[in-house]
Structures are given as structure tokens and as C-alpha cells.
mmCIF file of C-alpha atoms in Angstrom:
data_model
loop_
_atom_site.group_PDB
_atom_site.id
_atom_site.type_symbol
_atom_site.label_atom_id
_atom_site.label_comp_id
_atom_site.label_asym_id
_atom_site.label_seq_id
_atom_site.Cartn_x
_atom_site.Cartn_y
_atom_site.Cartn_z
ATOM 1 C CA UNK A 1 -156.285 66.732 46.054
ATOM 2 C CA UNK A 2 -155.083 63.143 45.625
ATOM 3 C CA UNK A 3 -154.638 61.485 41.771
ATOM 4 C CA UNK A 4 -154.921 58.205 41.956
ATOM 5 C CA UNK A 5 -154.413 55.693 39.585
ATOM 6 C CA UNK A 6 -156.633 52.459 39.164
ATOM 7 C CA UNK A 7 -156.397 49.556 36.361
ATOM 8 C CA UNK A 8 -158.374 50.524 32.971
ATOM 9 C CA UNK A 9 -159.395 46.857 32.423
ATOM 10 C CA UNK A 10 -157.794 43.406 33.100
ATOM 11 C CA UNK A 11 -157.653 41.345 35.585
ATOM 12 C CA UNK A 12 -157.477 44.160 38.689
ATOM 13 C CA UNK A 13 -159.993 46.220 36.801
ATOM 14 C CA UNK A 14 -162.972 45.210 38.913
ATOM 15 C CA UNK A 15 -161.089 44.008 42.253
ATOM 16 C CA UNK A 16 -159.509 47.144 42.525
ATOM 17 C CA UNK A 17 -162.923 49.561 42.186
ATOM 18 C CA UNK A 18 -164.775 46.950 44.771
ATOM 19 C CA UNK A 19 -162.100 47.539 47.241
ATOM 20 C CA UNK A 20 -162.488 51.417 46.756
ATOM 21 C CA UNK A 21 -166.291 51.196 46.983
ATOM 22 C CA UNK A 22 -165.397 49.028 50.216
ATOM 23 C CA UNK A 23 -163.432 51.658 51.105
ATOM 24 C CA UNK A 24 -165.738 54.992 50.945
ATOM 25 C CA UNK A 25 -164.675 55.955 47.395
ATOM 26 C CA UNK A 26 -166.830 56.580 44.612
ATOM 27 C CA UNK A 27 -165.876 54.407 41.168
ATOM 28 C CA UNK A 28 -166.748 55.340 37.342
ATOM 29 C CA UNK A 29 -170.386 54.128 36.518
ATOM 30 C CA UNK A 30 -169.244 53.719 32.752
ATOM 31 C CA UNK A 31 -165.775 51.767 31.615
ATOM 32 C CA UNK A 32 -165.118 54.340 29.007
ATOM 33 C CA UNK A 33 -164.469 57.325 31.591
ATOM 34 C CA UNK A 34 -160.966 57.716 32.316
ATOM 35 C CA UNK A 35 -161.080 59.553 34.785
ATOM 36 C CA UNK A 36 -163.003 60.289 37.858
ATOM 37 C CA UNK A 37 -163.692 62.836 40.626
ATOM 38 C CA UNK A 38 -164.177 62.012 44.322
ATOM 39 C CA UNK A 39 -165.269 65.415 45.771
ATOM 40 C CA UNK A 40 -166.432 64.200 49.029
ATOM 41 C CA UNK A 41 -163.032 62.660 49.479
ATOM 42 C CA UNK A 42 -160.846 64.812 47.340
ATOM 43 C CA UNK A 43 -159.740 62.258 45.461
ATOM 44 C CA UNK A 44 -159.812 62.027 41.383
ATOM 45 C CA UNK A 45 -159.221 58.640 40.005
ATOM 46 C CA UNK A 46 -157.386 57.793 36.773
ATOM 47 C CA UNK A 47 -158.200 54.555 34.877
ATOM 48 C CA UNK A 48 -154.624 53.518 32.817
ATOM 49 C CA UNK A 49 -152.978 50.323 31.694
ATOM 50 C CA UNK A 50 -151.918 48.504 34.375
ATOM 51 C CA UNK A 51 -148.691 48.344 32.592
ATOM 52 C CA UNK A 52 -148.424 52.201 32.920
ATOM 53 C CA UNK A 53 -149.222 53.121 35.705
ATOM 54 C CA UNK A 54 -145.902 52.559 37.043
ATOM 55 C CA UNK A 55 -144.733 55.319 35.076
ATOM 56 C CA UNK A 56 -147.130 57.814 35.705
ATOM 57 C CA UNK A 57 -146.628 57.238 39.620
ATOM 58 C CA UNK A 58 -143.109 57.212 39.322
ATOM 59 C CA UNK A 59 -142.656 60.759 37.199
ATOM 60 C CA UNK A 60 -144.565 62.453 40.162
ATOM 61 C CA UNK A 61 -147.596 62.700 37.910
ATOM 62 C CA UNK A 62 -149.783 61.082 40.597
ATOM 63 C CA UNK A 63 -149.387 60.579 44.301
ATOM 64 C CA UNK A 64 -150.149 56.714 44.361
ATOM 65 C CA UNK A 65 -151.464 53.641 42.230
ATOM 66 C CA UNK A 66 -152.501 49.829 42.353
ATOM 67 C CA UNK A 67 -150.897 47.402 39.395
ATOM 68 C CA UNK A 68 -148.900 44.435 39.609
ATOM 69 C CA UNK A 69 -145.914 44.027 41.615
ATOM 70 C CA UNK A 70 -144.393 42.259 38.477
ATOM 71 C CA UNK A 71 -145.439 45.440 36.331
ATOM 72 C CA UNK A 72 -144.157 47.986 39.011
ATOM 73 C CA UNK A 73 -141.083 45.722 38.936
ATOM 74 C CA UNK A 74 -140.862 45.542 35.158
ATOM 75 C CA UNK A 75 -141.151 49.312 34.767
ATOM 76 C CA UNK A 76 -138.037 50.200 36.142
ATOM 77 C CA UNK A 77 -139.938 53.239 37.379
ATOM 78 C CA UNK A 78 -138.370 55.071 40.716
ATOM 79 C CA UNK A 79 -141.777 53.998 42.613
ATOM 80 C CA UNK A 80 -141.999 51.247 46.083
ATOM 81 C CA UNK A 81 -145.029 49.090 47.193
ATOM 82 C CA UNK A 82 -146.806 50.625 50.157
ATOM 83 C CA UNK A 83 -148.762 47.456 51.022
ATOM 84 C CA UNK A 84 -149.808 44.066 48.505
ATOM 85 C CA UNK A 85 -153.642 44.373 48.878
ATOM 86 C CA UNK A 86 -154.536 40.506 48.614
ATOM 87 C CA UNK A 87 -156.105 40.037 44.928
ATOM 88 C CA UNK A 88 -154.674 39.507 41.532
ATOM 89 C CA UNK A 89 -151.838 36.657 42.447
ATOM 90 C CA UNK A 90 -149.747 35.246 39.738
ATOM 91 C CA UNK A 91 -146.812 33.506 38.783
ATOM 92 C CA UNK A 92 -144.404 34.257 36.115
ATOM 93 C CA UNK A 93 -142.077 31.755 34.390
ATOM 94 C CA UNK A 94 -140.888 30.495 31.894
ATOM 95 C CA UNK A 95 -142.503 27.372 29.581
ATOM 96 C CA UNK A 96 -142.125 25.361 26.321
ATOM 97 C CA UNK A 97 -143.513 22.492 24.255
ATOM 98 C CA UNK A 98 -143.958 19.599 26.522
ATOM 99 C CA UNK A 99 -146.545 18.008 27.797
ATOM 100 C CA UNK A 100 -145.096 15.338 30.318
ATOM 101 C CA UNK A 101 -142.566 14.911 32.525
ATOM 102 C CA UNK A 102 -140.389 13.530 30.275
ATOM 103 C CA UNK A 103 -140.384 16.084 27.985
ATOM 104 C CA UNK A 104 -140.299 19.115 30.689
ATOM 105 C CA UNK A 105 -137.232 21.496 29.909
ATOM 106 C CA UNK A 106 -134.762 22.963 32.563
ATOM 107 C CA UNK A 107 -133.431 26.484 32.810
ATOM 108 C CA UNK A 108 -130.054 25.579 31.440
ATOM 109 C CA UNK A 109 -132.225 24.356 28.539
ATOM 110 C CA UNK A 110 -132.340 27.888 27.596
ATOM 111 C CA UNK A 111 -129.456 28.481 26.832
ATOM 112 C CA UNK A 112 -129.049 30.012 22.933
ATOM 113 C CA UNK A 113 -132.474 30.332 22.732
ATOM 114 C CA UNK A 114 -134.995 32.938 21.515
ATOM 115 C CA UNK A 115 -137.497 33.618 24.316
ATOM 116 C CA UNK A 116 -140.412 36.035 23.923
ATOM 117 C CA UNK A 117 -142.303 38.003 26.497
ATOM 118 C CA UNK A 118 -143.848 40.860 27.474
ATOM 119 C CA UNK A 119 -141.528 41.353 30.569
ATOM 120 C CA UNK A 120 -137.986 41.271 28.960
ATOM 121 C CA UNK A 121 -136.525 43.503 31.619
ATOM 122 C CA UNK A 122 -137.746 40.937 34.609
ATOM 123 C CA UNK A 123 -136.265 37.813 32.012
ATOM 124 C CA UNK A 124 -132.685 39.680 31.468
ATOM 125 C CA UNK A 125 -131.976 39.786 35.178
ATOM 126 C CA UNK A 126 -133.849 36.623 36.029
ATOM 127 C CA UNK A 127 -131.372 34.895 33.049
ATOM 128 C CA UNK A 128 -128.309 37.000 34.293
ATOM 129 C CA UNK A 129 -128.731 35.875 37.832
ATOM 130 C CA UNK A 130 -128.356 32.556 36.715
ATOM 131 C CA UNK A 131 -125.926 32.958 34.211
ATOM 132 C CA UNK A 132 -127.834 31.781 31.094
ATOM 133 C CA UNK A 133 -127.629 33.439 27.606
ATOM 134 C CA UNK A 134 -130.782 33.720 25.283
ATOM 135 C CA UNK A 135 -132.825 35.928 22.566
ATOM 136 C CA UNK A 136 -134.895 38.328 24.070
ATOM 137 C CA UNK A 137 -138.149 38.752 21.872
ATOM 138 C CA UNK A 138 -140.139 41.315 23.276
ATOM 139 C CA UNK A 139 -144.138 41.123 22.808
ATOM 140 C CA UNK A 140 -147.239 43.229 23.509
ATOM 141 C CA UNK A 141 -149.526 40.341 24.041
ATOM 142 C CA UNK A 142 -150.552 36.712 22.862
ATOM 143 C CA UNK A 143 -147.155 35.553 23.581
ATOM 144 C CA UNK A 144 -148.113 32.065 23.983
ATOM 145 C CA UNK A 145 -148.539 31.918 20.203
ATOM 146 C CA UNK A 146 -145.107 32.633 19.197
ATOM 147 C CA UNK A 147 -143.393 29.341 19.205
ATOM 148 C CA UNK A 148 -146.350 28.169 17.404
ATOM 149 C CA UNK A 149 -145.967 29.960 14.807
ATOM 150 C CA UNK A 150 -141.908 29.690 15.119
ATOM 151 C CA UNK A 151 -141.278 33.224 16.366
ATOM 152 C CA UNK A 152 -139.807 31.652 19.268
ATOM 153 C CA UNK A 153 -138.443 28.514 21.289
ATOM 154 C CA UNK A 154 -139.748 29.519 24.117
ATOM 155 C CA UNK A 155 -142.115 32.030 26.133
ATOM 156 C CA UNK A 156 -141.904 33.511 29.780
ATOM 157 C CA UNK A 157 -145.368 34.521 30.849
ATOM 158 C CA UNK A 158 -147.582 35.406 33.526
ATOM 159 C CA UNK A 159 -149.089 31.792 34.419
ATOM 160 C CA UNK A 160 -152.402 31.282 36.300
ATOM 161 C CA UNK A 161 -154.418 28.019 35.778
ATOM 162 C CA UNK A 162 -151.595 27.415 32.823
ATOM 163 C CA UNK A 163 -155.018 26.713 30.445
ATOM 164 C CA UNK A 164 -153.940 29.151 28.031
ATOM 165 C CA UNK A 165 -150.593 27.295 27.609
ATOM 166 C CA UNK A 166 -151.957 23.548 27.855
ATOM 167 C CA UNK A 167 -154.172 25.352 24.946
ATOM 168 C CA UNK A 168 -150.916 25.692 22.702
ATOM 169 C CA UNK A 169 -148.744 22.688 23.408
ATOM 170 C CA UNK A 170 -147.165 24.378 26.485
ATOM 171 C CA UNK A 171 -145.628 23.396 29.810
ATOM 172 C CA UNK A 172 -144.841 25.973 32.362
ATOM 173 C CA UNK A 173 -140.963 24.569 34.050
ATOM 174 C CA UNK A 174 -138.528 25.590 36.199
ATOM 175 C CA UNK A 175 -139.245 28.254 39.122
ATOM 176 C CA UNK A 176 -141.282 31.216 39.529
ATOM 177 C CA UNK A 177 -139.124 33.999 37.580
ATOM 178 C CA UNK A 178 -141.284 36.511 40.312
ATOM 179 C CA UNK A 179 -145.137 35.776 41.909
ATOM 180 C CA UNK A 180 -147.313 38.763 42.112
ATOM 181 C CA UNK A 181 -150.501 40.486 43.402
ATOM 182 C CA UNK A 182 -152.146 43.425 43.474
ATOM 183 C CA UNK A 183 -150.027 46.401 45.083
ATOM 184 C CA UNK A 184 -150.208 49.730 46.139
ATOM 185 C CA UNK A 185 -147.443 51.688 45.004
ATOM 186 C CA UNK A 186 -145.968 55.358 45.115
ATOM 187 C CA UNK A 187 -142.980 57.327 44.138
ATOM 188 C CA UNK A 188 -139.738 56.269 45.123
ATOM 189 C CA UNK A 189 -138.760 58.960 48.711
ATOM 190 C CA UNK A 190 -135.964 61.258 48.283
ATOM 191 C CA UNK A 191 -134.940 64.652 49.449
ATOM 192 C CA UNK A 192 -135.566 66.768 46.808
ATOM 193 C CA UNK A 193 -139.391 65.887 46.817
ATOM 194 C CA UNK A 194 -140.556 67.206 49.566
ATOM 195 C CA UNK A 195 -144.621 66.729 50.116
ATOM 196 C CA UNK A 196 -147.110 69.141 51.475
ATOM 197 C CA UNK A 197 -148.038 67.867 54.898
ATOM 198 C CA UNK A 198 -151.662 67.717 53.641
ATOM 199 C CA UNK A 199 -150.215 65.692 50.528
ATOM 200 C CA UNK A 200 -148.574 63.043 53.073
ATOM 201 C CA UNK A 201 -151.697 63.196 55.327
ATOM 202 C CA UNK A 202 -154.593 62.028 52.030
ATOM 203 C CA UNK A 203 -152.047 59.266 51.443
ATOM 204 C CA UNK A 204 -151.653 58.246 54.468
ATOM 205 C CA UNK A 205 -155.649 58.125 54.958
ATOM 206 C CA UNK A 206 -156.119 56.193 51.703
ATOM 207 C CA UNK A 207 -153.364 53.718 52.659
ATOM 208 C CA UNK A 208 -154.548 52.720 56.431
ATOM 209 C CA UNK A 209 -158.560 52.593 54.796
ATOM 210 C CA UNK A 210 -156.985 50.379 52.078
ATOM 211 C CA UNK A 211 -155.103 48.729 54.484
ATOM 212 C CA UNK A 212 -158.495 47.880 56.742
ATOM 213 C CA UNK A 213 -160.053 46.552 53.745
ATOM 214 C CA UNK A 214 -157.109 44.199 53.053
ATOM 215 C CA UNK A 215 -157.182 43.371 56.948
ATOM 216 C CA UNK A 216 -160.926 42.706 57.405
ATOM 217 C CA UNK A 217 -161.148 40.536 54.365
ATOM 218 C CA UNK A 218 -158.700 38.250 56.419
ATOM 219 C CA UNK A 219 -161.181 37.769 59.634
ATOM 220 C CA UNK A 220 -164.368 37.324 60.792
ATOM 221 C CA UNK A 221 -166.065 38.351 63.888
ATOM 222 C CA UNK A 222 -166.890 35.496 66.648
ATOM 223 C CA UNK A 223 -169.653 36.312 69.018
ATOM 224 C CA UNK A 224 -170.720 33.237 71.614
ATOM 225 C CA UNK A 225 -172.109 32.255 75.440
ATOM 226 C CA UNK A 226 -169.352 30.977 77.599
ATOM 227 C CA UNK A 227 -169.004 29.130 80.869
ATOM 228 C CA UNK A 228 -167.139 31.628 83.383
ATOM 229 C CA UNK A 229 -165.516 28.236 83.919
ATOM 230 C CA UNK A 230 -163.534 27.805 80.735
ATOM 231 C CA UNK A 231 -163.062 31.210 79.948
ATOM 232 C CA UNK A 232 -159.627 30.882 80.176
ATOM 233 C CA UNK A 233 -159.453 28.054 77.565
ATOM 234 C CA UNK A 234 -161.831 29.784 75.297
ATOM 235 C CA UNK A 235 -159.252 32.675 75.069
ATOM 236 C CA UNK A 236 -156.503 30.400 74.488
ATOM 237 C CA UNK A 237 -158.437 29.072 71.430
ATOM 238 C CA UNK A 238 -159.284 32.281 69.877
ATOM 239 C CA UNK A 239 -157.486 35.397 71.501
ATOM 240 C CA UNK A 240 -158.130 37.941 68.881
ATOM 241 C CA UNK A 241 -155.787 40.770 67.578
ATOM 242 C CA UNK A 242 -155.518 42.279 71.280
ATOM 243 C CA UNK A 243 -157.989 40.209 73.852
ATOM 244 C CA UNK A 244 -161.168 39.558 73.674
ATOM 245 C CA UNK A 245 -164.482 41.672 74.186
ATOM 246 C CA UNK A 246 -165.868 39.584 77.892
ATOM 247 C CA UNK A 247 -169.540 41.197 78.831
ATOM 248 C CA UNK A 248 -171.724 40.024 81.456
ATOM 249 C CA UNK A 249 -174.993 38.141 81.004
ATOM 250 C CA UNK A 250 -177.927 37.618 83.165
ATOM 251 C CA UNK A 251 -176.964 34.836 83.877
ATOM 252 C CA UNK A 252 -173.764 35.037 86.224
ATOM 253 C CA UNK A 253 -172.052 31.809 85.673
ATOM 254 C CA UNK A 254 -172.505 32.684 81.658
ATOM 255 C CA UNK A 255 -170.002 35.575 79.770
ATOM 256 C CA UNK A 256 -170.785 37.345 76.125
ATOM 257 C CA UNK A 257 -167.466 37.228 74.237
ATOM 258 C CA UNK A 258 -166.363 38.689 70.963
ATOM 259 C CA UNK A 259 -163.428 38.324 69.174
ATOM 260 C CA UNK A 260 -161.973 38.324 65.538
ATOM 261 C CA UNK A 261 -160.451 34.830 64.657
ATOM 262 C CA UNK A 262 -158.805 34.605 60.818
ATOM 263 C CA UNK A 263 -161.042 33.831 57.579
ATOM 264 C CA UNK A 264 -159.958 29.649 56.882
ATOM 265 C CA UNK A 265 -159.105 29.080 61.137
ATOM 266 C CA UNK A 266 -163.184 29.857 61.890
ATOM 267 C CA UNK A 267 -164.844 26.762 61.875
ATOM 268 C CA UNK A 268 -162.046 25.062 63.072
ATOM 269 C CA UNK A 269 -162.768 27.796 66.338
ATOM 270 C CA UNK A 270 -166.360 27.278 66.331
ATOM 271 C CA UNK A 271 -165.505 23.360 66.171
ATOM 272 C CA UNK A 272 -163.370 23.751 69.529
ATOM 273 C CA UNK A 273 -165.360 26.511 71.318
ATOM 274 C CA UNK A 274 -169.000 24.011 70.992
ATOM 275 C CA UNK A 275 -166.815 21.063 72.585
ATOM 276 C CA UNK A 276 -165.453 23.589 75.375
ATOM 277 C CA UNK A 277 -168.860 24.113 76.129
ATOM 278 C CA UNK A 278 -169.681 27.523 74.369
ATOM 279 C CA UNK A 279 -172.860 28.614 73.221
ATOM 280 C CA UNK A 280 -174.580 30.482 70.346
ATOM 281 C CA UNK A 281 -171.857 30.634 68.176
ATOM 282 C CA UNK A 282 -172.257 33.167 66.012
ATOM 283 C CA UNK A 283 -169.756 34.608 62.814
ATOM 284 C CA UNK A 284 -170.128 37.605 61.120
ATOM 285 C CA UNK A 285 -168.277 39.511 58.451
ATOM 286 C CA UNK A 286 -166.217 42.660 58.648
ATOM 287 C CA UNK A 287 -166.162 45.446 55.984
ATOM 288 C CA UNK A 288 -163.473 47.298 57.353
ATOM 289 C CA UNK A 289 -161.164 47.675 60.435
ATOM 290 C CA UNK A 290 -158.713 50.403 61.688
ATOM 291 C CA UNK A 291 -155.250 50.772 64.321
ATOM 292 C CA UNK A 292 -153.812 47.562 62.941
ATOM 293 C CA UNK A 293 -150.762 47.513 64.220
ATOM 294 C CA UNK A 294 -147.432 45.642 62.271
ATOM 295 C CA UNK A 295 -147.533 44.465 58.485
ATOM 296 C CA UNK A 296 -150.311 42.910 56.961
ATOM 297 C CA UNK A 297 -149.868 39.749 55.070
ATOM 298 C CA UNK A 298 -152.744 39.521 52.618
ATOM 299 C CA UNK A 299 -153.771 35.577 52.166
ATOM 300 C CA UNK A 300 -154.305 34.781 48.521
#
């Protein structure tokens, strides 16, 4: 049987059970379980900080989890992504009192300084890499606070509409220390842990029903009527994954088509099919999708 870890509460909380329901995968009905048994599946779900579940993964405890890529990255934990799964992006960097231009700061700017965060092993190397000496202050939370109240000069924190830190004199500056999302992760490969073949088949269901979720969010389905004429041109404008679906209609100069065209590129296609002379242009949405073939590249 599969353990599976899921956020507690946060951000990926809720994302993360509505892609499991999406998936075939039963979820907790009550926030204060913690854990959670898929019997139909043979799957039990554990609900941990996101900022543990790293470590959990990692120790062999459980076969796979979803957190941050900036936690998984932060944990030093021997665990890998398997695939980012599209929700939950974020940037994190650095920022300090400013609140124009004029008064933005630069990395260098750093230098000497006391910085607090709740990543301090992503700010070491980010500060190493560029050669720049500072204060760690590590910090469970609420860091934006701390040069408030003179704790620090300085904070490095997960930004995402930067409200929070216009809300405390704050200015986010410099480059992205790391951007993140949502990602599926499991324990780092190596020889001496060896999986059951059933072990490596579950996972490797989970991840490719995952992975259709993450896919189908992406597209829509196109049906429409279309001149035998300018079928050729109608293909060119939306030629699907593989080809197109072409069916005959009763009327013999007229084609059925179907085809999956990407999420934001759809009207644009619907826009260009009705001038090419297509009719009955219908979209549709798709739950899931399977034998997607090459690396998915979830749009956030």
C-alpha cells in the first residue's frame, strides 16, 4: 500500500486534495484527521506541514509527497521532484524598507547585514553564490515583522502579491533567490533501496493520473463542422497532441473534427477556424487525459 503525503493546511492544502479528488482518490471530510485511508485504491494519505514533508519522504517513511519545490529544496532531504503539478507558484527573495525606486536596495547592499527567514539554508547558498556576507536570523513565521521591530535589516521571504510586505514598509529587490510551485516529490534512487515491483508500479500509477490532471488542466477539447476544402488549413491551425479526430457527416463536402488546442490559445483557434469557414464551434473541458508522451510543463 502507498503512504502518501499531502499539505496539512496552507496554501496547497486545498489545491492539492482537489487534484486527488480529480484524480480518483478519496480526501479527509474533516481538517483535523491526519490521516486517511484509500482502500479502493490502496492508498493512505498523510496530512503534515508542508515544511516536513520533505523529511518524511526522504527517510523512506513514505513512498511520495506534494510540497514546495523551495521546501523540498530547503530540506536538504535525499528526495527529487517527479513532476511540478501547476498550482502554488511563488517567488522568493529578498526585501527591505523602501518604498520607491530610489530607495530600492541591491544585493551587495547586504553585505554585513542581519537577514531573517524561514529558509536560511536556500539564503546561505543563494549569498555564497554571490559572494556576499550577512547574519543569518532564522524564523518560524511572521518574518516580515522583524525589521520592524529591529530584529533585523532585512528579510528574505516567499513573495506573492508582495501585500504583506507593502503592509510593513517593505520592498521586495533584487532577483528571485528560487520560484516555486507545487511538486511531487520522492526519495532520492540509489542501490541499496531496492522497491517491490508492486511498490514501483502504485507510484508509477499515481504519478501518470497526477500527471493527466496536470495535463488536462492545460487544454480544452475543440469539436467543429469543416469544409473538406480547408481541411488542410484547419489542421495547420490547431493540430492537436497527435492529429486530429476527422469523421464523416451527412453531408459529404462537410467533416466532424476534434482536437485538443491549449487552455489561453482557444479562442484565438475558434477566432481563426470561424474565418476559415468552420462551423459549430464547440469547447469543452477535460478532467483527465492519459499516454502523454515527453515532459509536461504546467502553465501557472
Amino acid at each position: 500500500m502507498l503512504r502518501i503525503a499531502l499539505p496539512n493546511k496552507g496554501t496547497l492544502a486545498e489545491p492539492a486534495a482537489t487534484m486527488m479528488r480529480e484524480a480518483g482518490y478519496r480526501q479527509r471530510s474533516d481538517n483535523r484527521d491526519l490521516s486517511m485511508l484509500d482502500e479502493e485504491n490502496e492508498i493512505e494519505f498523510f496530512y503534515l506541514r508542508p515544511k516536513d514533508i520533505a523529511t518524511y519522504v526522504g527517510s523512506g517513511d513514505l513512498h511520495l509527497g506534494i510540497t514546495g519545490a523551495d521546501l523540498m529544496d530547503e530540506s536538504g532531504s535525499q528526495v527529487k521532484g517527479v513532476i511540478q503539478l501547476g498550482f502554488g507558484a511563488s517567488k522568493f527573495r529578498f526585501a527591505a524598507p523602501g518604498t520607491s525606486d530610489e530607495t530600492e536596495w541591491k544585493l551587495e547592499d547586504l553585505e554585513g547585514k542581519k537577514i531573517a527567514t524561514s529558509y536560511p539554508r536556500l539564503v546561505r547558498a543563494h549569498l555564497a553564490r554571490n559572494r556576499v556576507r550577512a547574519d543569518i536570523i532564522k524564523l518560524d513565521g511572521a518574518v516580515e515583522i522583524s525589521v520592524q521591530l529591529g530584529l533585523a535589516d532585512a528579510i528574505a521571504d516567499v513573495v506573492s502579491s508582495g501585500r504583506t510586505l507593502r503592509q510593513h514598509g517593505l520592498r521586495a529587490f533584487g532577483d528571485p533567490i528560487a520560484e516555486s510551485q507545487a511538486t511531487l516529490i520522492e526519495r532520492e534512487p540509489r542501490p541499496d533501496r531496492e522497491e517491490t515491483v508492486e511498490t514501483k508500479t502504485a507510484k508509477q500509477v499515481f504519478t501518470e493520473r497526477l500527471r493527466g490532471v496536470v495535463y488536462a488542466r492545460q487544454y480544452l477539447m475543440i469539436d467543429y463542422d469543416c469544409p473538406k476544402n480547408v481541411l488542410d488549413k484547419a489542421r495547420a491551425i490547431a493540430p492537436g497532441l497527435q492529429a486530429p479526430t476527422v469523421s464523416p457527416l451527412a453531408d459529404e463536402d462537410w467533416v466532424a473534427v476534434r482536437t485538443m488546442v491549449r487552455y489561453q490559445k482557444a479562442n484565438k483557434v475558434m477566432d481563426d477556424l470561424a474565418a476559415l469557414g468552420a462551423r459549430a464551434i464547440l469547447t469543452s473541458a477535460i478532467r483527465s487525459c492519459r499516454a502523454v508522451e515527453g515532459p509536461i510543463e504546467p502553465t501557472l
